[in-house]
CSV table of C-alpha atoms in Angstrom, one decimal:
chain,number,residue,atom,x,y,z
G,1,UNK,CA,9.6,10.5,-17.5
G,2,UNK,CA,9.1,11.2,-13.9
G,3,UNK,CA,9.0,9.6,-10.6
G,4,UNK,CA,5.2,9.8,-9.6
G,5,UNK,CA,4.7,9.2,-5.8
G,6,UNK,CA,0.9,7.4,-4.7
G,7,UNK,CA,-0.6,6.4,-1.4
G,8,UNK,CA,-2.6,3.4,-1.7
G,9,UNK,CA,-2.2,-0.3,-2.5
G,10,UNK,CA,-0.2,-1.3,-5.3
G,11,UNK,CA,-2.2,-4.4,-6.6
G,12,UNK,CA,-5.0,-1.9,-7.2
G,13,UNK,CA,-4.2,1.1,-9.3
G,14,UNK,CA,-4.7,-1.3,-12.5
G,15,UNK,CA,-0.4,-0.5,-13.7
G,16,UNK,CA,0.6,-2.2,-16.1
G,17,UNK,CA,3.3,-3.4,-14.9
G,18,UNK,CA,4.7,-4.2,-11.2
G,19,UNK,CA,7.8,-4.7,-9.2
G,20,UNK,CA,9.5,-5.6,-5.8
G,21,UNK,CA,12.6,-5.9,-4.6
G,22,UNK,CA,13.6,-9.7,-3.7
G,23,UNK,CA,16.9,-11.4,-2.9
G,24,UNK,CA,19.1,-13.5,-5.1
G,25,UNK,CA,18.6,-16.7,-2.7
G,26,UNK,CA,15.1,-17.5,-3.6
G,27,UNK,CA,13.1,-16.5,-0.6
G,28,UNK,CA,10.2,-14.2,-0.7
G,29,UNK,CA,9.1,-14.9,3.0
G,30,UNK,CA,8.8,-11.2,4.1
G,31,UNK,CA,7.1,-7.9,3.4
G,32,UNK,CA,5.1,-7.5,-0.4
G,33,UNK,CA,6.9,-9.9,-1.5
G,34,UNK,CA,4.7,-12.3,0.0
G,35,UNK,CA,1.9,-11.0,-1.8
G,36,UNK,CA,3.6,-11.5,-5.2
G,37,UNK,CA,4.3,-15.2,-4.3
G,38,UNK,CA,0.7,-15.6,-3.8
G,39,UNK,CA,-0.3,-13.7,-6.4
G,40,UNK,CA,1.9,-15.7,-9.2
G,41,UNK,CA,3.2,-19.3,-7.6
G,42,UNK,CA,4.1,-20.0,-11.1
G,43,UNK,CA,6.3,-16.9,-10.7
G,44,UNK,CA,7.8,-17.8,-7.4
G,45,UNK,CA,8.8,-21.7,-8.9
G,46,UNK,CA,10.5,-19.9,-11.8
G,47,UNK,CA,12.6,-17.2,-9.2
G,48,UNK,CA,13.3,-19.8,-7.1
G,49,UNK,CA,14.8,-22.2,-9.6
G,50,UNK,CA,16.5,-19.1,-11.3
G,51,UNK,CA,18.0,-18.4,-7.6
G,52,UNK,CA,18.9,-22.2,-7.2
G,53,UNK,CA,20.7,-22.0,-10.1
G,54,UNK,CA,22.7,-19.1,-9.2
G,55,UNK,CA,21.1,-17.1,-12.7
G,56,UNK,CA,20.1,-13.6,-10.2
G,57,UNK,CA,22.6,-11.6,-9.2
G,58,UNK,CA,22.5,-7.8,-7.5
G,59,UNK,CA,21.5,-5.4,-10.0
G,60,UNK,CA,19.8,-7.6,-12.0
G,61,UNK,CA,15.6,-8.3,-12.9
G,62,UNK,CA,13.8,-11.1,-13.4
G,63,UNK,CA,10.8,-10.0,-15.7
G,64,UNK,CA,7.9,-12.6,-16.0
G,65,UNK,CA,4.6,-12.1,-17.9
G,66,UNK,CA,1.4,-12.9,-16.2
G,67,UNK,CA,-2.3,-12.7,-17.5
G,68,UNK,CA,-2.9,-8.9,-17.3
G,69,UNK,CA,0.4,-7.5,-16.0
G,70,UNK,CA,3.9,-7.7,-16.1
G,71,UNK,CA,6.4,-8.3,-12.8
G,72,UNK,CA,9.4,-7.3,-12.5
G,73,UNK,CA,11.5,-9.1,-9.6
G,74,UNK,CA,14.3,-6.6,-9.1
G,75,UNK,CA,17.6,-8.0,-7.4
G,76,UNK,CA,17.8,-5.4,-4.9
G,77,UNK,CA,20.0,-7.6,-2.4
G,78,UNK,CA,22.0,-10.7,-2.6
G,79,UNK,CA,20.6,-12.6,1.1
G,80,UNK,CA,17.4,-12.1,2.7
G,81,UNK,CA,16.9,-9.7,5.5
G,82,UNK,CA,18.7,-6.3,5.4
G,83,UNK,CA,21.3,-6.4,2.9
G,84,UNK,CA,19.7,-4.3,-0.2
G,85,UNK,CA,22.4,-2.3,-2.1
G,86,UNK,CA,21.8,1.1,-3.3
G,87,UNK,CA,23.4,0.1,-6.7
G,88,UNK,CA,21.5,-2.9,-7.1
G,89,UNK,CA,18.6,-0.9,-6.7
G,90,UNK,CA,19.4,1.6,-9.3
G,91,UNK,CA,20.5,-0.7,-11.9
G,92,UNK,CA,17.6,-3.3,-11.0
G,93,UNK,CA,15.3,-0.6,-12.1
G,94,UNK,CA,16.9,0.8,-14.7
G,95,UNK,CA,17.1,-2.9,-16.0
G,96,UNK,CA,13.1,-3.0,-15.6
G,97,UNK,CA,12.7,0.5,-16.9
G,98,UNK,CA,14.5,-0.4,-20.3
G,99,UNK,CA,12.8,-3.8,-20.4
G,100,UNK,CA,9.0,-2.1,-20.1
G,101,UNK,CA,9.8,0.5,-22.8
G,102,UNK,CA,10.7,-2.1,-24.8
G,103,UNK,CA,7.2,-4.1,-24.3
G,104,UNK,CA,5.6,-0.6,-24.6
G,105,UNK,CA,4.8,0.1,-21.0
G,106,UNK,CA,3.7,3.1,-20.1
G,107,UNK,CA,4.2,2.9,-16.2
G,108,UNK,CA,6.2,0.9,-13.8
G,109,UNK,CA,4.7,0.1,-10.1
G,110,UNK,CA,7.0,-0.1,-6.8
G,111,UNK,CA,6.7,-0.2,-3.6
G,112,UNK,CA,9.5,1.8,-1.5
G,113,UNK,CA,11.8,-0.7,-2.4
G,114,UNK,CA,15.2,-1.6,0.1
G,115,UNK,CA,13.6,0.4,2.7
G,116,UNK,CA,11.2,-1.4,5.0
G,117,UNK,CA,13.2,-5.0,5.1
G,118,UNK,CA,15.7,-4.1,2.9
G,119,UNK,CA,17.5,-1.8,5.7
G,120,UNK,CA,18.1,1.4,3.1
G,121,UNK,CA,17.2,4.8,3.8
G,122,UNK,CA,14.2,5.7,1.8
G,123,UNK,CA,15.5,9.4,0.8
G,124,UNK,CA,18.7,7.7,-0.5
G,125,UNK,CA,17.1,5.2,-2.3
G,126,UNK,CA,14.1,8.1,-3.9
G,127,UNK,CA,17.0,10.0,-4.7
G,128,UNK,CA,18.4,6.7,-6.9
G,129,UNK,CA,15.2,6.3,-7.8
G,130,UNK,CA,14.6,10.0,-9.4
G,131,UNK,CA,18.0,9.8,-11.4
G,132,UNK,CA,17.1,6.0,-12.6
G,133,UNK,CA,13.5,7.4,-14.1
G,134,UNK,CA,14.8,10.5,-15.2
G,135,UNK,CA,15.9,9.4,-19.1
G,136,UNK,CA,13.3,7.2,-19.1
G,137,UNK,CA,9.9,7.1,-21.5
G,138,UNK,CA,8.5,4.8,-18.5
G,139,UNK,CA,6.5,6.4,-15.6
G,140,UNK,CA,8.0,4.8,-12.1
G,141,UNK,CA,5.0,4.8,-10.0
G,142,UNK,CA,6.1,5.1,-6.2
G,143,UNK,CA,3.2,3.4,-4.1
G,144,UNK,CA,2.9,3.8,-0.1
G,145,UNK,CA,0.5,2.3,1.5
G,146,UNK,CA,-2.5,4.2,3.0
């Protein structure tokens, strides 16, 4: 599928499914991701236990299943702050992209992820972004906000 870029807010184009990146250290203090620990605190009490336990690691996704959507936590760094990885990136949201074909998603929503906080470049990281979506049945829905 294809990489679809959207100005707007994420939490309102009604995906079915969202992701962020986070850390691997259990702290979503910063940026969106403060908004998906509000959203889910259920959520946040499972990543964090999941971090605590050393169980997410770069590259990796934590999926969890809420009411009406699905999030995907995407491993995009190991510490908080700006440390995302380009690789982790990629195969964070390949991981996701695999996992919501399998539960029959049709899209995937994002935020420009490792490049506010995160510390990336955002035309390297669009450019990992592209290639990840590219085999993939699943539409990566790129949100900026308006």
């Amino acid at each position: 599928m294809a990489l679809k870029p959207v100005i707007g807010d994420l939490f309102d184009l009604g995906l079915p499914a969202l992701g962020h990146g986070c850390n691997c250290v259990g702290s979503m203090r910063g940026g969106i991701a403060v908004e998906f620990r509000r959203r889910w605190p259920e959520m946040h009490a499972a990543y964090q236990a999941l971090c605590a336990a050393g169980d997410l690691q770069p590259g990796e996704v934590f999926p969890w299943v809420a009411e009406d959507v699905v999030v995907y936590n995407l491993a995009t760094q190991q510490q908080s702050g700006a440390d995302a990885r380009l690789d982790a990136v990629e195969r964070s949201v390949r991981a996701a992209l695999v996992d919501a074909e399998t539960r029959r998603l049709g899209a995937l929503g994002v935020p420009r992820l490792g490049a506010g906080i995160g510390g990336l470049v955002w035309a390297e990281v669009l450019d990992v972004l592209t290639a990840a979506v590219a085999d993939s049945p699943v539409e990566l829905v790129v949100v900026t906000r308006g």
